[in-house]
Short mmCIF file of C-alpha atoms in Angstrom, two decimals:
data_model
loop_
_atom_site.label_atom_id
_atom_site.label_comp_id
_atom_site.label_asym_id
_atom_site.label_seq_id
_atom_site.Cartn_x
_atom_site.Cartn_y
_atom_site.Cartn_z
CA MET A 1107 23.35 -48.71 173.03
CA THR A 1108 22.58 -52.50 173.36
CA THR A 1109 23.52 -54.89 170.91
CA SER A 1110 19.60 -55.44 170.20
CA THR A 1111 18.86 -51.96 170.11
CA GLN A 1112 21.66 -51.54 167.40
CA THR A 1113 20.12 -54.64 165.34
CA ALA A 1114 16.77 -53.20 165.63
CA LYS A 1115 17.77 -49.94 164.24
CA ALA A 1116 20.02 -51.15 161.45
CA ALA A 1117 16.97 -53.43 160.43
CA LYS A 1118 14.90 -50.34 160.14
CA ALA A 1119 17.62 -48.94 157.58
CA THR A 1120 16.75 -51.91 155.44
CA SER A 1121 12.93 -52.34 156.45
CA PRO A 1122 10.55 -54.11 154.30
CA ASP A 1123 8.69 -51.09 154.04
CA LEU A 1124 11.82 -48.58 153.17
CA ARG A 1125 12.07 -51.17 150.32
CA ARG A 1126 8.88 -51.01 149.11
CA LEU A 1127 9.09 -46.98 148.92
CA VAL A 1128 12.30 -47.28 147.08
CA ALA A 1129 10.96 -49.79 144.95
CA SER A 1130 8.01 -47.48 144.29
CA GLU A 1131 9.77 -44.12 143.49
CA CYS A 1132 12.01 -46.53 140.95
CA ALA A 1133 8.95 -47.90 139.45
CA SER A 1134 7.41 -44.42 138.76
CA LEU A 1135 10.54 -42.64 137.84
CA SER A 1136 11.50 -45.33 135.23
CA GLY A 1137 7.93 -45.30 133.67
CA SER A 1138 8.13 -41.37 133.32
CA ALA A 1139 11.31 -41.55 131.90
CA VAL A 1140 9.85 -43.27 129.09
CA SER A 1141 7.03 -40.83 128.80
CA THR A 1142 9.54 -37.91 128.98
CA VAL A 1143 10.48 -39.32 125.61
CA ALA A 1144 7.28 -40.45 124.28
CA LEU A 1145 5.12 -37.32 124.67
CA PRO A 1146 7.19 -34.90 122.65
CA THR A 1147 8.07 -37.51 120.34
CA LEU A 1148 4.03 -37.92 119.81
CA ALA A 1149 3.85 -34.16 119.51
CA VAL A 1150 6.39 -33.75 116.62
CA LEU A 1151 6.09 -36.98 114.42
CA GLU A 1152 2.20 -37.50 114.83
CA LEU A 1153 0.70 -34.42 115.80
CA HIS A 1154 3.34 -32.16 113.47
CA ALA A 1155 3.21 -29.74 116.60
CA SER A 1156 5.18 -26.11 116.10
CA THR A 1157 7.88 -25.05 118.25
CA THR A 1158 5.65 -22.89 119.87
CA GLN A 1159 3.52 -25.77 120.91
CA ILE A 1160 6.15 -27.91 121.87
CA ALA A 1161 7.59 -25.21 124.27
CA GLY A 1162 4.03 -25.06 125.46
CA LEU A 1163 4.01 -28.52 126.33
CA ALA A 1164 7.28 -28.35 128.05
CA PHE A 1165 6.02 -25.19 130.08
CA LEU A 1166 2.78 -26.68 131.23
CA GLY A 1167 4.51 -29.70 132.31
CA GLN A 1168 6.98 -27.52 134.60
CA LEU A 1169 3.99 -24.87 135.64
CA PRO A 1170 2.71 -27.03 138.82
CA ASN A 1171 5.93 -26.99 140.26
CA ALA A 1172 5.45 -23.06 141.03
CA VAL A 1173 2.06 -23.29 141.36
CA VAL A 1174 0.96 -26.62 143.25
CA ALA A 1175 3.74 -27.21 145.32
CA LEU A 1176 2.97 -24.99 148.33
CA PRO A 1177 -0.78 -26.70 148.66
CA ALA A 1178 0.60 -30.25 148.32
CA GLY A 1179 2.99 -29.74 151.18
CA ALA A 1180 0.42 -28.11 153.22
CA LEU A 1181 -1.86 -31.15 152.38
CA SER A 1182 0.78 -33.49 153.14
CA ASP A 1183 1.11 -32.45 156.47
CA ARG A 1184 -2.38 -32.31 157.44
CA TYR A 1185 -3.45 -35.62 156.16
CA ALA A 1186 -2.06 -38.96 156.11
CA LYS A 1187 0.63 -39.27 153.36
CA ARG A 1188 0.00 -42.78 151.72
CA PRO A 1189 -3.67 -42.37 150.64
CA GLN A 1190 -2.23 -39.22 148.92
CA MET A 1191 0.61 -41.11 147.11
CA ILE A 1192 -1.56 -43.84 146.05
CA ALA A 1193 -4.54 -41.30 144.85
CA ALA A 1194 -1.49 -39.40 142.83
CA ASP A 1195 -0.35 -42.25 141.07
CA LEU A 1196 -3.58 -43.80 140.05
CA THR A 1197 -4.52 -40.24 138.56
CA ALA A 1198 -1.53 -40.10 136.74
CA ALA A 1199 -1.97 -43.74 135.28
CA ALA A 1200 -5.68 -42.74 134.50
CA GLY A 1201 -4.37 -39.44 132.45
CA LEU A 1202 -1.62 -41.38 130.76
CA ALA A 1203 -4.25 -43.99 129.57
CA THR A 1204 -6.11 -41.50 127.52
CA ILE A 1205 -3.45 -40.90 125.06
CA PRO A 1206 -3.06 -44.51 123.74
CA ALA A 1207 -6.94 -44.63 123.90
CA ALA A 1208 -7.43 -41.67 121.81
CA ALA A 1209 -4.66 -42.23 119.59
CA PHE A 1210 -6.14 -45.68 118.63
CA ALA A 1211 -9.62 -43.93 118.24
CA GLY A 1212 -7.93 -41.20 115.80
CA VAL A 1213 -8.80 -38.11 118.01
CA LEU A 1214 -5.93 -37.50 119.80
CA GLY A 1215 -4.87 -33.89 119.61
CA ILE A 1216 -2.11 -31.27 121.08
CA GLY A 1217 -4.59 -30.21 123.42
CA GLN A 1218 -5.06 -33.38 125.13
CA LEU A 1219 -1.26 -33.65 125.47
CA TYR A 1220 -1.52 -30.04 127.20
CA ALA A 1221 -4.03 -31.56 129.63
CA VAL A 1222 -2.20 -34.73 130.67
CA ALA A 1223 0.85 -32.92 130.94
CA VAL A 1224 -0.51 -30.64 133.60
CA VAL A 1225 -2.26 -33.72 135.07
CA LEU A 1226 1.46 -35.43 135.38
CA GLY A 1227 3.06 -32.23 136.74
CA ILE A 1228 0.06 -32.03 139.39
CA THR A 1229 0.15 -35.72 140.43
CA LYS A 1230 4.07 -35.63 140.76
CA ILE A 1231 3.98 -32.59 143.02
CA VAL A 1232 1.67 -34.29 145.20
CA HIS A 1233 3.29 -37.59 145.61
CA ASP A 1234 6.68 -36.54 146.22
CA ALA A 1235 5.61 -34.07 148.72
CA ALA A 1236 4.08 -37.08 150.48
CA ALA A 1237 6.93 -39.21 149.71
CA ILE A 1238 9.78 -36.96 150.80
CA SER A 1239 8.26 -35.91 154.08
CA TYR A 1240 6.97 -40.25 154.78
CA LEU A 1241 10.58 -41.13 154.56
CA PRO A 1242 11.33 -39.79 158.21
CA VAL A 1243 8.46 -41.85 159.41
CA LEU A 1244 10.13 -44.99 158.09
CA VAL A 1245 13.56 -44.57 159.31
CA GLU A 1246 15.41 -43.35 162.42
CA PRO A 1247 16.92 -39.51 162.07
CA HIS A 1248 20.43 -41.02 161.99
CA LEU A 1249 19.57 -43.40 159.56
CA LEU A 1250 18.07 -40.65 157.00
CA GLN A 1251 21.34 -39.96 155.13
CA ARG A 1252 21.86 -43.77 154.25
CA ALA A 1253 18.12 -44.19 153.40
CA ASN A 1254 18.15 -41.31 151.02
CA SER A 1255 21.79 -42.51 149.48
CA ARG A 1256 19.78 -45.72 148.58
CA LEU A 1257 17.10 -43.42 147.35
CA GLY A 1258 18.97 -41.59 145.17
CA ALA A 1259 21.08 -44.34 143.67
CA ALA A 1260 18.11 -46.52 142.77
CA SER A 1261 16.47 -43.57 141.15
CA SER A 1262 19.58 -42.57 139.23
CA VAL A 1263 19.70 -46.05 137.59
CA ALA A 1264 15.85 -46.21 137.15
CA ASP A 1265 15.91 -42.42 135.48
CA SER A 1266 18.82 -43.61 132.96
CA ALA A 1267 17.32 -47.11 132.49
CA GLY A 1268 13.67 -45.51 131.74
CA SER A 1269 15.03 -43.24 129.18
CA ASN A 1270 16.98 -45.79 127.20
CA ALA A 1271 14.05 -48.11 127.41
CA GLY A 1272 11.84 -45.14 126.48
CA ALA A 1273 13.78 -44.52 123.13
CA ALA A 1274 13.84 -48.11 122.28
CA LEU A 1275 10.02 -48.59 122.67
CA VAL A 1276 9.00 -45.81 120.87
CA GLY A 1277 11.30 -46.91 117.98
CA ALA A 1278 10.10 -50.44 118.36
CA VAL A 1279 5.91 -50.22 119.16
CA GLY A 1280 5.23 -46.21 118.46
CA ALA A 1281 5.06 -43.12 120.94
CA ALA A 1282 1.32 -43.86 121.78
CA ARG A 1283 1.94 -47.26 122.77
CA SER A 1284 5.04 -47.00 124.69
CA VAL A 1285 2.78 -44.63 127.00
CA LEU A 1286 1.06 -47.86 128.62
CA VAL A 1287 4.51 -48.48 130.15
CA ASP A 1288 4.45 -45.62 132.27
CA VAL A 1289 0.56 -46.35 133.07
CA LEU A 1290 1.93 -49.89 134.16
CA SER A 1291 4.61 -48.15 136.52
CA TYR A 1292 2.14 -45.64 138.13
CA LEU A 1293 0.02 -48.65 138.97
CA VAL A 1294 2.81 -50.66 140.14
CA SER A 1295 4.08 -47.79 142.29
CA ALA A 1296 0.44 -47.64 143.88
CA LEU A 1297 0.44 -51.04 144.67
CA LEU A 1298 4.18 -50.83 146.59
CA VAL A 1299 2.82 -47.63 148.67
CA TRP A 1300 -0.34 -49.68 149.34
CA ARG A 1301 1.91 -52.31 150.84
CA ILE A 1302 3.30 -50.26 153.39
CA ARG A 1303 2.39 -50.91 156.96
CA THR A 1304 4.45 -48.45 159.03
CA PRO A 1305 1.94 -46.00 161.10
CA GLU A 1306 2.07 -42.53 160.36
CA PRO A 1307 2.06 -40.26 163.38
CA VAL A 1308 -1.49 -38.20 163.12
CA ALA A 1309 -1.13 -34.33 162.57
CA ALA A 1310 -1.34 -32.47 166.03
CA PRO A 1311 -4.53 -30.33 166.13
CA SER A 1312 -4.36 -26.46 165.46
CA GLU A 1313 -5.82 -23.93 167.64
CA GLY A 1314 -8.83 -21.76 165.87
CA ARG A 1315 -10.30 -23.03 162.20
CA ARG A 1316 -7.65 -24.27 159.83
CA THR A 1317 -7.43 -23.34 156.11
CA LEU A 1318 -5.03 -24.45 153.64
CA ALA A 1319 -3.75 -20.45 153.14
CA ARG A 1320 -3.19 -20.70 156.85
CA ASP A 1321 -1.10 -23.88 156.98
CA ILE A 1322 1.03 -22.65 153.90
CA GLY A 1323 1.60 -19.70 155.60
CA GLU A 1324 2.56 -21.31 158.92
CA GLY A 1325 4.87 -23.55 156.96
CA LEU A 1326 6.41 -20.63 155.22
CA ARG A 1327 7.12 -18.60 158.43
CA TYR A 1328 8.38 -21.81 160.03
CA VAL A 1329 11.06 -22.20 157.16
CA VAL A 1330 12.19 -18.48 157.05
CA GLY A 1331 12.37 -18.74 161.13
CA GLN A 1332 15.09 -21.65 160.69
CA PRO A 1333 18.53 -20.22 159.59
CA THR A 1334 19.87 -23.39 158.35
CA ILE A 1335 17.18 -24.74 156.45
CA ARG A 1336 16.47 -21.25 155.07
CA THR A 1337 20.10 -20.75 153.74
CA VAL A 1338 20.37 -24.36 152.01
CA ILE A 1339 16.95 -23.55 150.24
CA ALA A 1340 18.14 -19.89 149.37
CA ALA A 1341 21.33 -21.65 148.10
CA LEU A 1342 19.47 -24.19 146.30
CA SER A 1343 17.29 -21.68 144.42
CA THR A 1344 19.98 -19.82 143.34
CA LEU A 1345 22.12 -22.44 142.08
CA SER A 1346 19.09 -23.54 140.32
CA PHE A 1347 18.88 -20.38 138.82
CA GLY A 1348 22.52 -20.64 137.53
CA LEU A 1349 21.91 -23.98 136.04
CA ALA A 1350 19.11 -23.01 134.48
CA VAL A 1351 20.63 -20.02 132.75
CA MET A 1352 23.23 -22.45 131.40
CA ASN A 1353 20.70 -25.49 130.56
CA THR A 1354 19.05 -23.07 128.37
CA TYR A 1355 21.75 -23.30 125.66
CA TRP A 1356 24.12 -26.07 127.02
CA ALA A 1357 22.70 -28.60 124.41
CA TYR A 1358 22.69 -26.29 121.76
CA TYR A 1359 26.53 -24.70 122.43
CA LEU A 1360 27.76 -28.63 122.52
CA LEU A 1361 25.74 -29.41 119.41
CA VAL A 1362 25.56 -26.49 117.13
CA ALA A 1363 27.32 -23.30 118.08
CA ASP A 1364 30.50 -23.81 119.10
CA LEU A 1365 31.59 -27.40 119.70
CA HIS A 1366 30.14 -29.39 116.90
CA VAL A 1367 29.71 -32.20 119.19
CA SER A 1368 27.99 -35.34 117.51
CA PRO A 1369 24.72 -36.84 118.96
CA THR A 1370 26.52 -40.09 119.89
CA ALA A 1371 29.30 -38.02 121.63
CA PHE A 1372 26.49 -36.01 123.62
CA GLY A 1373 24.79 -39.20 124.51
CA VAL A 1374 28.12 -40.81 125.70
CA ILE A 1375 28.92 -37.77 127.69
CA MET A 1376 25.62 -37.74 129.45
CA GLY A 1377 25.99 -41.22 130.12
CA VAL A 1378 29.40 -40.86 131.72
CA GLY A 1379 27.70 -37.93 133.76
CA GLY A 1380 25.10 -40.14 134.69
CA ALA A 1381 27.54 -42.63 136.08
CA GLY A 1382 29.19 -39.90 138.23
CA SER A 1383 25.82 -39.14 139.47
CA LEU A 1384 24.89 -42.75 140.86
CA ALA A 1385 28.51 -42.96 142.36
CA GLY A 1386 27.99 -39.74 144.34
CA ALA A 1387 24.55 -41.12 145.61
CA LEU A 1388 26.26 -44.41 146.62
CA LEU A 1389 29.18 -42.86 148.32
CA ALA A 1390 27.46 -39.93 149.94
CA PRO A 1391 26.97 -41.44 153.35
CA ARG A 1392 31.29 -42.18 153.44
CA ILE A 1393 31.78 -39.04 151.93
CA ALA A 1394 29.95 -37.05 154.69
CA SER A 1395 31.36 -39.29 157.43
CA ARG A 1396 34.82 -38.51 156.06
CA PHE A 1397 34.63 -34.88 155.30
CA GLY A 1398 31.61 -33.87 157.68
CA ILE A 1399 28.19 -32.80 156.55
CA GLY A 1400 28.58 -29.04 156.16
CA PRO A 1401 31.96 -29.49 154.14
CA THR A 1402 30.41 -32.10 151.84
CA ILE A 1403 27.09 -30.11 151.25
CA ILE A 1404 29.88 -26.98 150.23
CA ILE A 1405 31.87 -28.93 148.31
CA GLY A 1406 28.75 -30.05 145.97
CA PHE A 1407 28.06 -26.33 145.42
CA ALA A 1408 31.43 -25.26 144.89
CA VAL A 1409 32.22 -27.81 142.41
CA SER A 1410 29.39 -26.67 140.10
CA PRO A 1411 30.93 -23.50 139.21
CA LEU A 1412 34.46 -24.61 138.95
CA ALA A 1413 33.09 -27.51 136.43
CA GLN A 1414 31.86 -24.93 133.90
CA ILE A 1415 35.31 -23.67 133.39
CA PRO A 1416 36.33 -26.35 130.79
CA LEU A 1417 32.81 -25.83 129.02
CA LEU A 1418 33.54 -22.16 128.63
CA LEU A 1419 37.22 -22.94 127.30
CA ALA A 1420 36.36 -25.90 125.45
CA GLY A 1421 36.46 -26.28 121.45
CA PRO A 1422 35.98 -28.88 118.75
CA GLY A 1423 37.66 -32.16 119.28
CA LEU A 1424 37.95 -35.50 120.70
CA ARG A 1425 40.13 -34.55 123.92
CA TRP A 1426 37.85 -31.66 124.72
CA GLN A 1427 34.75 -34.08 124.78
CA ILE A 1428 36.56 -36.11 126.93
CA ALA A 1429 37.40 -33.33 129.39
CA LEU A 1430 33.75 -32.40 129.05
CA ALA A 1431 32.50 -36.04 130.08
CA GLY A 1432 35.05 -36.22 133.02
CA THR A 1433 34.21 -32.71 134.31
CA LEU A 1434 30.68 -33.32 134.24
CA ALA A 1435 30.76 -36.69 135.73
CA VAL A 1436 33.24 -34.95 138.67
CA GLN A 1437 30.14 -31.94 138.84
CA LEU A 1438 27.14 -34.65 139.15
CA PHE A 1439 29.09 -36.79 141.80
CA TRP A 1440 29.64 -34.24 144.07
CA ALA A 1441 25.96 -32.35 143.44
CA THR A 1442 24.64 -35.96 144.29
CA ALA A 1443 26.46 -36.52 147.22
CA SER A 1444 25.61 -32.82 148.42
CA GLY A 1445 22.33 -32.90 147.45
CA THR A 1446 21.65 -36.16 149.37
CA SER A 1447 23.24 -34.78 152.21
CA GLN A 1448 21.52 -31.14 152.48
CA ARG A 1449 18.04 -33.02 151.93
CA SER A 1450 18.71 -35.41 154.88
CA LEU A 1451 20.22 -32.17 157.12
CA ARG A 1452 17.04 -30.59 156.50
CA GLN A 1453 14.81 -33.55 157.30
CA ILE A 1454 16.60 -33.90 160.34
CA LEU A 1455 16.27 -30.32 161.33
CA CYS A 1456 12.67 -29.80 160.55
CA GLU A 1457 10.02 -30.43 163.06
CA PRO A 1458 7.75 -33.46 161.83
CA ARG A 1459 4.47 -31.73 161.26
CA PHE A 1460 6.45 -29.08 158.56
CA GLN A 1461 8.22 -31.69 156.84
CA GLY A 1462 6.01 -31.39 153.70
CA ARG A 1463 5.69 -27.83 153.74
CA MET A 1464 9.33 -27.55 154.04
CA GLN A 1465 10.10 -29.35 151.14
CA ALA A 1466 7.24 -27.54 149.18
CA ALA A 1467 8.86 -24.34 149.95
CA SER A 1468 12.16 -25.83 148.52
CA THR A 1469 10.42 -27.16 145.28
CA THR A 1470 8.68 -23.61 144.91
CA VAL A 1471 11.56 -21.41 144.87
CA THR A 1472 13.91 -23.75 143.23
CA ALA A 1473 11.76 -24.80 140.34
CA GLY A 1474 10.01 -21.47 140.08
CA ALA A 1475 13.53 -19.88 139.68
CA ARG A 1476 13.77 -22.12 136.37
CA PRO A 1477 11.35 -20.36 134.03
CA LEU A 1478 12.92 -16.94 135.26
CA ALA A 1479 16.34 -18.06 134.41
CA ALA A 1480 15.28 -19.28 130.88
CA ALA A 1481 13.52 -15.93 130.15
CA ALA A 1482 16.80 -14.25 131.53
CA ALA A 1483 18.70 -16.30 129.44
CA GLY A 1484 16.86 -15.59 126.30
CA ALA A 1485 17.44 -11.70 126.79
CA LEU A 1486 21.39 -12.25 127.76
CA VAL A 1487 21.83 -14.10 124.55
CA LEU A 1488 20.69 -11.07 122.26
CA PHE A 1489 23.62 -9.01 123.96
CA LEU A 1490 26.27 -11.50 124.92
CA GLY A 1491 26.01 -14.31 122.63
CA VAL A 1492 25.78 -18.11 123.49
CA ARG A 1493 29.21 -18.30 125.42
CA GLY A 1494 28.71 -15.27 127.37
CA THR A 1495 25.13 -16.29 128.45
CA LEU A 1496 26.75 -19.40 129.95
CA THR A 1497 29.57 -17.49 131.34
CA VAL A 1498 26.96 -15.05 133.42
CA GLY A 1499 25.03 -18.69 134.18
CA ALA A 1500 28.47 -20.10 135.69
CA VAL A 1501 29.35 -16.73 137.71
CA LEU A 1502 25.87 -17.20 139.19
CA GLN A 1503 26.48 -20.38 140.78
CA ILE A 1504 29.28 -18.73 143.03
CA VAL A 1505 26.20 -16.63 145.18
CA PRO A 1506 25.18 -20.30 146.93
CA VAL A 1507 28.69 -20.79 148.18
CA ILE A 1508 29.22 -17.83 149.56
CA LEU A 1509 25.73 -18.17 151.08
CA LEU A 1510 26.86 -21.39 152.67
CA LEU A 1511 29.90 -20.31 153.75
CA ALA A 1512 28.36 -17.30 155.57
CA SER A 1513 26.04 -19.71 157.23
CA PRO A 1514 25.97 -22.44 160.23
CA VAL A 1515 26.40 -24.99 157.44
CA ARG A 1516 30.14 -24.21 157.33
CA ALA A 1517 30.78 -25.45 161.17
CA LEU A 1518 28.60 -28.74 160.76
CA ARG A 1519 30.52 -32.08 160.88
CA ASP A 1520 28.14 -34.30 162.25
CA MET A 1521 24.18 -34.60 161.91
CA PRO A 1522 22.74 -32.38 164.14
CA VAL A 1523 20.21 -33.92 166.85
CA PRO A 1524 16.74 -33.50 165.76
CA PRO A 1525 13.87 -31.43 167.52
CA ALA A 1526 11.95 -33.45 170.25
CA ARG A 1527 9.33 -35.48 168.70
CA THR A 1528 5.61 -35.41 170.45
CA ALA A 1529 4.37 -38.32 170.77
CA VAL A 1530 0.98 -39.16 168.79
CA PRO A 1531 -1.10 -41.84 167.99
CA PRO A 1532 -0.95 -43.17 164.35
CA ALA A 1533 -2.91 -41.54 161.53
CA ARG A 1534 -5.75 -43.73 160.37
CA GLU A 1535 -5.73 -44.09 156.62
CA GLY A 1536 -8.92 -41.71 155.93
CA ALA A 1537 -7.75 -39.45 158.84
CA SER A 1538 -8.85 -35.85 157.94
#
């Protein structure tokens, strides 16, 4: 490879369009973190919602992950991705703007919060399906790991900053007004995506009449037919199920049931864990280079059940709180490094015309496992108690490690060569 070629490809790893995509994701994520604090606060303190209504708000916010992901993935593969990202951001901004408007008029109700939660869930799925599958368009395949690392690190900082800002804003200006920050964040995100100029390849024409159901089925068959992609997604879904079983009662276990951690100490534990996640995102390319892409992915999955042992053995007291904070930091460090690596691996192995549907399949089975896990945890706690339910969740996290060890991922040291890409003309913005 010549020096000029190396320079050109290195430049593409830090291109203005990639920076715009990263900034767009940070803007929308930081704003969404504000709304994550503001909407439940609004429901509880101003609308006096019941526990059932609060649970309904959380459920409706997650429901699109299981229902909308597959159609969104098919649409992102069929049409130009930038217009979908922009439309999703503008729709989310419009939906959120109705909350302070209704609050100002004195007509805000829980039903409107339900509707906005559904709109936000749908627009997030549409935006993410297009954004994740657009990243391989912006960077060369061998630079995807570095690009995903930058995206993960920036998103980690934005999410943490948004959560802290959300708590401060709710206290300073009220929950309804603080939502305006999220409205602004979506508008900024849409503007940044609009300024991206890298052309997209147009989707190759398919034989026969195209329907959304046919595109979804074609994408699912493709994912099932790819051993490595299929195994990684299966491992993600089983890990998600085990973690969701634990997360159902994790905070309750720490704060109330057994450990009696103070809210301040709980916040410190979460903050230390967030720092571990940020470090994992920043160091993911270096870790994968040192250990190999396959071992990095497997280590990340294997650390998760091991990290639950101190939690299950812990008791009250400062020493255990320090141990839990350190363990969470290690767990999230490896989880983020592994997540960045497995996402890059799937993007490289997947043919360009299936990128959106591949990611949608992963989102569907991973997010779809969480409501089932919450229901299972609710049943288990009746027989095993909180600590016993957490133990079951920890044991379940061993399953994805076994799946990966028995798969081709175990032997991967370097990123594989991506499939051949057919030269196609760039997509027009309004292409259909």
